[in-house]
PDB file of N, CA and C in Angstrom:
ATOM      1  N   UNK A1213      86.198 -34.818  12.575  1.00  0.00           N
ATOM      2  CA  UNK A1213      85.870 -33.522  12.819  1.00  0.00           C
ATOM      3  C   UNK A1213      84.438 -33.384  13.891  1.00  0.00           C
ATOM      4  N   UNK A1214      84.789 -32.694  14.998  1.00  0.00           N
ATOM      5  CA  UNK A1214      83.512 -32.624  15.839  1.00  0.00           C
ATOM      6  C   UNK A1214      82.563 -31.562  15.380  1.00  0.00           C
ATOM      7  N   UNK A1215      81.376 -32.186  15.684  1.00  0.00           N
ATOM      8  CA  UNK A1215      80.077 -31.669  15.060  1.00  0.00           C
ATOM      9  C   UNK A1215      79.429 -30.867  16.591  1.00  0.00           C
ATOM     10  N   UNK A1216      79.380 -29.610  16.355  1.00  0.00           N
ATOM     11  CA  UNK A1216      78.962 -28.926  17.738  1.00  0.00           C
ATOM     12  C   UNK A1216      77.305 -28.832  17.685  1.00  0.00           C
ATOM     13  N   UNK A1217      76.412 -28.812  16.416  1.00  0.00           N
ATOM     14  CA  UNK A1217      75.221 -28.801  16.427  1.00  0.00           C
ATOM     15  C   UNK A1217      74.686 -29.220  15.101  1.00  0.00           C
ATOM     16  N   UNK A1218      73.495 -29.925  14.891  1.00  0.00           N
ATOM     17  CA  UNK A1218      72.825 -30.439  13.935  1.00  0.00           C
ATOM     18  C   UNK A1218      71.873 -29.594  13.073  1.00  0.00           C
ATOM     19  N   UNK A1219      71.470 -28.275  13.669  1.00  0.00           N
ATOM     20  CA  UNK A1219      70.821 -27.477  12.919  1.00  0.00           C
ATOM     21  C   UNK A1219      71.354 -27.070  11.668  1.00  0.00           C
ATOM     22  N   UNK A1220      70.399 -26.751  10.539  1.00  0.00           N
ATOM     23  CA  UNK A1220      70.825 -26.150   9.395  1.00  0.00           C
ATOM     24  C   UNK A1220      70.821 -24.777   9.117  1.00  0.00           C
ATOM     25  N   UNK A1221      71.831 -24.158   8.767  1.00  0.00           N
ATOM     26  CA  UNK A1221      71.934 -22.657   8.560  1.00  0.00           C
ATOM     27  C   UNK A1221      72.260 -22.255   6.832  1.00  0.00           C
ATOM     28  N   UNK A1222      71.617 -21.189   6.637  1.00  0.00           N
ATOM     29  CA  UNK A1222      71.668 -21.007   5.125  1.00  0.00           C
ATOM     30  C   UNK A1222      73.199 -20.528   5.001  1.00  0.00           C
ATOM     31  N   UNK A1223      73.858 -20.862   3.757  1.00  0.00           N
ATOM     32  CA  UNK A1223      74.996 -20.432   3.245  1.00  0.00           C
ATOM     33  C   UNK A1223      75.110 -19.074   3.043  1.00  0.00           C
ATOM     34  N   UNK A1224      76.299 -18.631   3.302  1.00  0.00           N
ATOM     35  CA  UNK A1224      76.801 -16.974   3.149  1.00  0.00           C
ATOM     36  C   UNK A1224      76.862 -16.619   1.542  1.00  0.00           C
ATOM     37  N   UNK A1225      76.422 -15.892   0.816  1.00  0.00           N
ATOM     38  CA  UNK A1225      76.595 -15.435  -0.662  1.00  0.00           C
ATOM     39  C   UNK A1225      77.353 -14.343  -0.628  1.00  0.00           C
ATOM     40  N   UNK A1226      77.739 -13.252   0.194  1.00  0.00           N
ATOM     41  CA  UNK A1226      78.363 -12.341   0.335  1.00  0.00           C
ATOM     42  C   UNK A1226      79.932 -12.533   0.551  1.00  0.00           C
ATOM     43  N   UNK A1227      80.781 -11.725   0.252  1.00  0.00           N
ATOM     44  CA  UNK A1227      82.202 -12.107   0.254  1.00  0.00           C
ATOM     45  C   UNK A1227      82.749 -11.009   1.423  1.00  0.00           C
ATOM     46  N   UNK A1228      81.856 -10.014   1.681  1.00  0.00           N
ATOM     47  CA  UNK A1228      82.758  -9.152   2.879  1.00  0.00           C
ATOM     48  C   UNK A1228      81.758  -9.601   4.276  1.00  0.00           C
ATOM     49  N   UNK A1229      82.283 -10.294   5.242  1.00  0.00           N
ATOM     50  CA  UNK A1229      81.645 -10.436   6.526  1.00  0.00           C
ATOM     51  C   UNK A1229      82.512 -10.669   7.545  1.00  0.00           C
ATOM     52  N   UNK A1230      81.896 -10.268   8.666  1.00  0.00           N
ATOM     53  CA  UNK A1230      82.846 -10.526   9.942  1.00  0.00           C
ATOM     54  C   UNK A1230      82.836 -11.785  10.535  1.00  0.00           C
ATOM     55  N   UNK A1231      83.612 -12.058  11.349  1.00  0.00           N
ATOM     56  CA  UNK A1231      83.840 -13.482  12.084  1.00  0.00           C
ATOM     57  C   UNK A1231      82.589 -13.420  12.884  1.00  0.00           C
ATOM     58  N   UNK A1232      82.149 -12.388  13.470  1.00  0.00           N
ATOM     59  CA  UNK A1232      80.843 -12.353  14.195  1.00  0.00           C
ATOM     60  C   UNK A1232      79.502 -12.838  13.629  1.00  0.00           C
ATOM     61  N   UNK A1233      79.459 -12.690  12.095  1.00  0.00           N
ATOM     62  CA  UNK A1233      78.420 -12.809  11.334  1.00  0.00           C
ATOM     63  C   UNK A1233      78.003 -14.302  11.224  1.00  0.00           C
ATOM     64  N   UNK A1234      79.281 -15.195  11.157  1.00  0.00           N
ATOM     65  CA  UNK A1234      78.882 -16.620  11.520  1.00  0.00           C
ATOM     66  C   UNK A1234      78.766 -17.434  12.530  1.00  0.00           C
ATOM     67  N   UNK A1235      77.496 -18.168  12.513  1.00  0.00           N
ATOM     68  CA  UNK A1235      77.221 -18.845  13.879  1.00  0.00           C
ATOM     69  C   UNK A1235      78.169 -19.833  14.385  1.00  0.00           C
ATOM     70  N   UNK A1236      78.252 -20.184  15.920  1.00  0.00           N
ATOM     71  CA  UNK A1236      79.109 -21.002  16.384  1.00  0.00           C
ATOM     72  C   UNK A1236      78.845 -22.412  15.491  1.00  0.00           C
ATOM     73  N   UNK A1237      79.854 -23.270  15.377  1.00  0.00           N
ATOM     74  CA  UNK A1237      79.613 -24.607  14.936  1.00  0.00           C
ATOM     75  C   UNK A1237      79.473 -24.641  13.297  1.00  0.00           C
ATOM     76  N   UNK A1238      79.447 -23.778  12.559  1.00  0.00           N
ATOM     77  CA  UNK A1238      79.375 -23.549  11.029  1.00  0.00           C
ATOM     78  C   UNK A1238      80.575 -23.541  10.283  1.00  0.00           C
ATOM     79  N   UNK A1239      80.634 -23.921   9.057  1.00  0.00           N
ATOM     80  CA  UNK A1239      81.806 -24.027   8.250  1.00  0.00           C
ATOM     81  C   UNK A1239      81.648 -23.095   7.221  1.00  0.00           C
ATOM     82  N   UNK A1240      82.440 -22.335   6.882  1.00  0.00           N
ATOM     83  CA  UNK A1240      82.249 -21.213   5.565  1.00  0.00           C
ATOM     84  C   UNK A1240      83.200 -21.975   4.393  1.00  0.00           C
ATOM     85  N   UNK A1241      82.272 -22.480   3.266  1.00  0.00           N
ATOM     86  CA  UNK A1241      83.105 -22.825   2.333  1.00  0.00           C
ATOM     87  C   UNK A1241      83.311 -21.803   1.125  1.00  0.00           C
ATOM     88  N   UNK A1242      84.396 -21.731   0.627  1.00  0.00           N
ATOM     89  CA  UNK A1242      84.827 -20.622  -0.260  1.00  0.00           C
ATOM     90  C   UNK A1242      85.078 -21.426  -1.530  1.00  0.00           C
ATOM     91  N   UNK A1243      84.989 -20.792  -2.848  1.00  0.00           N
ATOM     92  CA  UNK A1243      85.318 -21.399  -4.297  1.00  0.00           C
ATOM     93  C   UNK A1243      86.561 -21.031  -4.586  1.00  0.00           C
ATOM     94  N   UNK A1244      87.216 -21.814  -5.305  1.00  0.00           N
ATOM     95  CA  UNK A1244      88.773 -21.339  -5.815  1.00  0.00           C
ATOM     96  C   UNK A1244      89.722 -21.541  -4.788  1.00  0.00           C
ATOM     97  N   UNK A1245      89.581 -21.660  -3.647  1.00  0.00           N
ATOM     98  CA  UNK A1245      90.658 -21.591  -2.787  1.00  0.00           C
ATOM     99  C   UNK A1245      90.957 -23.120  -2.373  1.00  0.00           C
ATOM    100  N   UNK A1246      90.438 -23.977  -2.539  1.00  0.00           N
ATOM    101  CA  UNK A1246      90.630 -25.582  -2.094  1.00  0.00           C
ATOM    102  C   UNK A1246      92.042 -26.075  -2.414  1.00  0.00           C
ATOM    103  N   UNK A1247      92.885 -26.243  -1.642  1.00  0.00           N
ATOM    104  CA  UNK A1247      94.109 -26.987  -1.972  1.00  0.00           C
ATOM    105  C   UNK A1247      93.988 -28.038  -2.458  1.00  0.00           C
ATOM    106  N   UNK A1248      94.854 -28.419  -3.910  1.00  0.00           N
ATOM    107  CA  UNK A1248      94.802 -29.426  -4.397  1.00  0.00           C
ATOM    108  C   UNK A1248      95.567 -30.794  -3.617  1.00  0.00           C
ATOM    109  N   UNK A1249      94.926 -31.938  -3.586  1.00  0.00           N
ATOM    110  CA  UNK A1249      95.548 -33.128  -2.880  1.00  0.00           C
ATOM    111  C   UNK A1249      96.054 -34.340  -3.837  1.00  0.00           C
ATOM    112  N   UNK A1250      97.108 -34.760  -3.656  1.00  0.00           N
ATOM    113  CA  UNK A1250      97.443 -35.687  -4.380  1.00  0.00           C
ATOM    114  C   UNK A1250      98.889 -35.870  -4.487  1.00  0.00           C
ATOM    115  N   UNK A1251      99.614 -37.051  -4.541  1.00  0.00           N
ATOM    116  CA  UNK A1251     100.968 -37.207  -4.889  1.00  0.00           C
ATOM    117  C   UNK A1251     101.343 -37.480  -6.288  1.00  0.00           C
ATOM    118  N   UNK A1252     102.158 -36.948  -6.764  1.00  0.00           N
ATOM    119  CA  UNK A1252     102.723 -37.504  -8.062  1.00  0.00           C
ATOM    120  C   UNK A1252     103.682 -38.636  -8.086  1.00  0.00           C
ATOM    121  N   UNK A1253     103.958 -39.190  -9.417  1.00  0.00           N
ATOM    122  CA  UNK A1253     104.983 -40.226  -9.200  1.00  0.00           C
ATOM    123  C   UNK A1253     106.589 -39.938  -8.422  1.00  0.00           C
ATOM    124  N   UNK A1254     106.744 -38.659  -8.932  1.00  0.00           N
ATOM    125  CA  UNK A1254     108.416 -38.522  -8.178  1.00  0.00           C
ATOM    126  C   UNK A1254     107.902 -38.125  -6.594  1.00  0.00           C
ATOM    127  N   UNK A1255     107.097 -37.927  -6.290  1.00  0.00           N
ATOM    128  CA  UNK A1255     106.703 -37.803  -4.639  1.00  0.00           C
ATOM    129  C   UNK A1255     106.899 -39.377  -4.081  1.00  0.00           C
ATOM    130  N   UNK A1256     105.974 -40.025  -4.765  1.00  0.00           N
ATOM    131  CA  UNK A1256     106.129 -41.701  -4.234  1.00  0.00           C
ATOM    132  C   UNK A1256     107.584 -42.090  -4.249  1.00  0.00           C
ATOM    133  N   UNK A1257     108.519 -41.857  -5.631  1.00  0.00           N
ATOM    134  CA  UNK A1257     109.688 -42.459  -5.641  1.00  0.00           C
ATOM    135  C   UNK A1257     110.721 -41.831  -4.247  1.00  0.00           C
ATOM    136  N   UNK A1258     110.307 -40.361  -4.312  1.00  0.00           N
ATOM    137  CA  UNK A1258     111.193 -40.021  -3.303  1.00  0.00           C
ATOM    138  C   UNK A1258     110.977 -40.460  -1.689  1.00  0.00           C
ATOM    139  N   UNK A1259     109.566 -40.698  -1.487  1.00  0.00           N
ATOM    140  CA  UNK A1259     109.125 -41.153  -0.157  1.00  0.00           C
ATOM    141  C   UNK A1259     109.839 -42.801  -0.310  1.00  0.00           C
ATOM    142  N   UNK A1260     109.983 -43.576  -1.178  1.00  0.00           N
ATOM    143  CA  UNK A1260     110.313 -44.937  -1.175  1.00  0.00           C
ATOM    144  C   UNK A1260     112.098 -44.697  -0.897  1.00  0.00           C
ATOM    145  N   UNK A1261     112.692 -44.065  -1.692  1.00  0.00           N
ATOM    146  CA  UNK A1261     113.940 -43.607  -1.736  1.00  0.00           C
ATOM    147  C   UNK A1261     114.203 -43.552  -0.394  1.00  0.00           C
ATOM    148  N   UNK A1262     113.705 -42.309   0.348  1.00  0.00           N
ATOM    149  CA  UNK A1262     114.066 -41.955   1.794  1.00  0.00           C
ATOM    150  C   UNK A1262     113.783 -43.236   2.721  1.00  0.00           C
ATOM    151  N   UNK A1263     112.736 -44.238   2.551  1.00  0.00           N
ATOM    152  CA  UNK A1263     112.688 -45.319   3.121  1.00  0.00           C
ATOM    153  C   UNK A1263     113.642 -46.255   3.204  1.00  0.00           C
ATOM    154  N   UNK A1264     114.000 -46.414   2.085  1.00  0.00           N
ATOM    155  CA  UNK A1264     115.404 -47.525   1.586  1.00  0.00           C
ATOM    156  C   UNK A1264     116.491 -46.987   2.299  1.00  0.00           C
ATOM    157  N   UNK A1265     116.834 -45.472   2.159  1.00  0.00           N
ATOM    158  CA  UNK A1265     118.034 -44.896   2.715  1.00  0.00           C
ATOM    159  C   UNK A1265     118.001 -45.052   4.188  1.00  0.00           C
ATOM    160  N   UNK A1266     116.989 -44.713   4.689  1.00  0.00           N
ATOM    161  CA  UNK A1266     116.733 -44.687   6.339  1.00  0.00           C
ATOM    162  C   UNK A1266     116.971 -46.046   7.031  1.00  0.00           C
ATOM    163  N   UNK A1267     116.304 -47.273   6.189  1.00  0.00           N
ATOM    164  CA  UNK A1267     116.419 -48.480   6.911  1.00  0.00           C
ATOM    165  C   UNK A1267     117.757 -48.879   6.678  1.00  0.00           C
ATOM    166  N   UNK A1268     118.466 -48.793   5.622  1.00  0.00           N
ATOM    167  CA  UNK A1268     119.928 -48.841   5.460  1.00  0.00           C
ATOM    168  C   UNK A1268     120.798 -48.280   6.645  1.00  0.00           C
ATOM    169  N   UNK A1269     120.787 -46.886   6.948  1.00  0.00           N
ATOM    170  CA  UNK A1269     121.212 -46.400   8.092  1.00  0.00           C
ATOM    171  C   UNK A1269     120.882 -46.895   9.114  1.00  0.00           C
ATOM    172  N   UNK A1270     119.822 -47.020   9.510  1.00  0.00           N
ATOM    173  CA  UNK A1270     119.300 -47.688  10.888  1.00  0.00           C
ATOM    174  C   UNK A1270     120.157 -49.231  11.299  1.00  0.00           C
ATOM    175  N   UNK A1271     119.921 -49.884  10.425  1.00  0.00           N
ATOM    176  CA  UNK A1271     120.489 -51.023  10.337  1.00  0.00           C
ATOM    177  C   UNK A1271     122.152 -51.292  10.532  1.00  0.00           C
ATOM    178  N   UNK A1272     122.459 -50.460   9.575  1.00  0.00           N
ATOM    179  CA  UNK A1272     124.217 -50.237   9.710  1.00  0.00           C
ATOM    180  C   UNK A1272     124.626 -49.674  10.952  1.00  0.00           C
ATOM    181  N   UNK A1273     123.887 -48.646  11.465  1.00  0.00           N
ATOM    182  CA  UNK A1273     124.214 -47.841  12.912  1.00  0.00           C
ATOM    183  C   UNK A1273     124.048 -48.901  13.921  1.00  0.00           C
ATOM    184  N   UNK A1274     123.151 -49.837  13.852  1.00  0.00           N
ATOM    185  CA  UNK A1274     123.039 -50.785  15.104  1.00  0.00           C
ATOM    186  C   UNK A1274     124.164 -51.940  14.999  1.00  0.00           C
ATOM    187  N   UNK A1275     125.028 -51.962  13.889  1.00  0.00           N
ATOM    188  CA  UNK A1275     125.782 -53.135  13.913  1.00  0.00           C
ATOM    189  C   UNK A1275     126.984 -52.122  14.420  1.00  0.00           C
ATOM    190  N   UNK A1276     127.108 -50.953  14.047  1.00  0.00           N
ATOM    191  CA  UNK A1276     128.171 -50.113  14.539  1.00  0.00           C
ATOM    192  C   UNK A1276     128.225 -50.070  16.139  1.00  0.00           C
ATOM    193  N   UNK A1277     127.225 -49.906  16.553  1.00  0.00           N
ATOM    194  CA  UNK A1277     126.852 -49.484  18.038  1.00  0.00           C
ATOM    195  C   UNK A1277     127.266 -50.759  18.685  1.00  0.00           C
ATOM    196  N   UNK A1278     127.014 -51.870  17.941  1.00  0.00           N
ATOM    197  CA  UNK A1278     127.249 -53.217  18.667  1.00  0.00           C
ATOM    198  C   UNK A1278     128.586 -53.395  18.538  1.00  0.00           C
ATOM    199  N   UNK A1279     129.365 -52.938  17.812  1.00  0.00           N
ATOM    200  CA  UNK A1279     131.112 -53.251  17.921  1.00  0.00           C
ATOM    201  C   UNK A1279     131.377 -52.377  18.602  1.00  0.00           C
ATOM    202  N   UNK A1280     131.090 -51.112  18.600  1.00  0.00           N
ATOM    203  CA  UNK A1280     131.583 -50.122  19.595  1.00  0.00           C
ATOM    204  C   UNK A1280     131.365 -50.493  21.050  1.00  0.00           C
ATOM    205  N   UNK A1281     130.535 -51.035  21.392  1.00  0.00           N
ATOM    206  CA  UNK A1281     130.142 -51.282  22.614  1.00  0.00           C
ATOM    207  C   UNK A1281     129.645 -50.256  23.461  1.00  0.00           C
ATOM    208  N   UNK A1282     129.444 -50.428  24.714  1.00  0.00           N
ATOM    209  CA  UNK A1282     128.810 -49.752  25.722  1.00  0.00           C
ATOM    210  C   UNK A1282     129.554 -47.984  25.333  1.00  0.00           C
ATOM    211  N   UNK A1283     130.602 -48.115  25.816  1.00  0.00           N
ATOM    212  CA  UNK A1283     131.682 -47.205  25.728  1.00  0.00           C
ATOM    213  C   UNK A1283     131.580 -46.048  24.579  1.00  0.00           C
ATOM    214  N   UNK A1284     131.806 -46.869  23.396  1.00  0.00           N
ATOM    215  CA  UNK A1284     131.730 -46.250  22.197  1.00  0.00           C
ATOM    216  C   UNK A1284     130.216 -45.823  21.850  1.00  0.00           C
ATOM    217  N   UNK A1285     129.242 -46.066  22.272  1.00  0.00           N
ATOM    218  CA  UNK A1285     127.834 -45.620  22.053  1.00  0.00           C
ATOM    219  C   UNK A1285     127.898 -44.600  22.932  1.00  0.00           C
ATOM    220  N   UNK A1286     128.151 -44.555  24.149  1.00  0.00           N
ATOM    221  CA  UNK A1286     128.062 -43.216  25.081  1.00  0.00           C
ATOM    222  C   UNK A1286     129.007 -42.302  24.302  1.00  0.00           C
ATOM    223  N   UNK A1287     129.725 -42.363  23.989  1.00  0.00           N
ATOM    224  CA  UNK A1287     130.947 -41.447  23.131  1.00  0.00           C
ATOM    225  C   UNK A1287     130.169 -40.936  21.960  1.00  0.00           C
ATOM    226  N   UNK A1288     129.658 -41.556  21.249  1.00  0.00           N
ATOM    227  CA  UNK A1288     128.947 -41.250  19.863  1.00  0.00           C
ATOM    228  C   UNK A1288     127.596 -40.206  19.981  1.00  0.00           C
ATOM    229  N   UNK A1289     126.919 -40.766  21.603  1.00  0.00           N
ATOM    230  CA  UNK A1289     125.740 -40.194  21.772  1.00  0.00           C
ATOM    231  C   UNK A1289     126.334 -38.669  22.234  1.00  0.00           C
ATOM    232  N   UNK A1290     127.107 -38.635  23.052  1.00  0.00           N
ATOM    233  CA  UNK A1290     127.947 -37.063  23.394  1.00  0.00           C
ATOM    234  C   UNK A1290     128.216 -36.324  22.212  1.00  0.00           C
ATOM    235  N   UNK A1291     128.939 -36.964  21.439  1.00  0.00           N
ATOM    236  CA  UNK A1291     129.506 -36.021  20.105  1.00  0.00           C
ATOM    237  C   UNK A1291     128.329 -35.648  19.377  1.00  0.00           C
ATOM    238  N   UNK A1292     127.268 -36.696  19.237  1.00  0.00           N
ATOM    239  CA  UNK A1292     126.116 -35.987  18.342  1.00  0.00           C
ATOM    240  C   UNK A1292     125.384 -35.320  19.011  1.00  0.00           C
ATOM    241  N   UNK A1293     125.206 -35.282  20.160  1.00  0.00           N
ATOM    242  CA  UNK A1293     124.504 -34.135  20.826  1.00  0.00           C
ATOM    243  C   UNK A1293     125.083 -32.855  20.977  1.00  0.00           C
ATOM    244  N   UNK A1294     126.428 -32.835  21.045  1.00  0.00           N
ATOM    245  CA  UNK A1294     127.438 -31.599  21.211  1.00  0.00           C
ATOM    246  C   UNK A1294     127.159 -30.927  19.801  1.00  0.00           C
ATOM    247  N   UNK A1295     127.324 -31.656  18.851  1.00  0.00           N
ATOM    248  CA  UNK A1295     127.064 -31.340  17.379  1.00  0.00           C
ATOM    249  C   UNK A1295     125.546 -30.781  17.149  1.00  0.00           C
ATOM    250  N   UNK A1296     124.472 -31.422  17.591  1.00  0.00           N
ATOM    251  CA  UNK A1296     122.937 -30.858  17.458  1.00  0.00           C
ATOM    252  C   UNK A1296     122.814 -29.452  17.990  1.00  0.00           C
ATOM    253  N   UNK A1297     123.764 -29.450  19.368  1.00  0.00           N
ATOM    254  CA  UNK A1297     123.532 -28.053  19.984  1.00  0.00           C
ATOM    255  C   UNK A1297     124.112 -26.887  19.381  1.00  0.00           C
ATOM    256  N   UNK A1298     125.305 -27.367  18.754  1.00  0.00           N
ATOM    257  CA  UNK A1298     126.096 -26.082  18.187  1.00  0.00           C
ATOM    258  C   UNK A1298     125.790 -25.685  16.596  1.00  0.00           C
ATOM    259  N   UNK A1299     124.667 -26.384  16.501  1.00  0.00           N
ATOM    260  CA  UNK A1299     124.531 -26.341  14.367  1.00  0.00           C
ATOM    261  C   UNK A1299     123.317 -25.120  14.424  1.00  0.00           C
TER     262      UNK A1299
END
């Protein structure tokens, strides 16, 4: 995070203020509105499952492209690009 100046300013206690009242380079902290950070066990499981499936698809597609050769790879690319543009 970039620090614009090091001088200390007083905190704002009022809830109604305009953006012009805040000096440049200060951060306004409010209570009760902070997002909660953290990953649950199910989030970790879904990330790991997606990593396994993605790796399998990547390795298997490499084998299929090698078996199809350059013409097959070009045709598959064109078909995939055509589908992406029309979905």
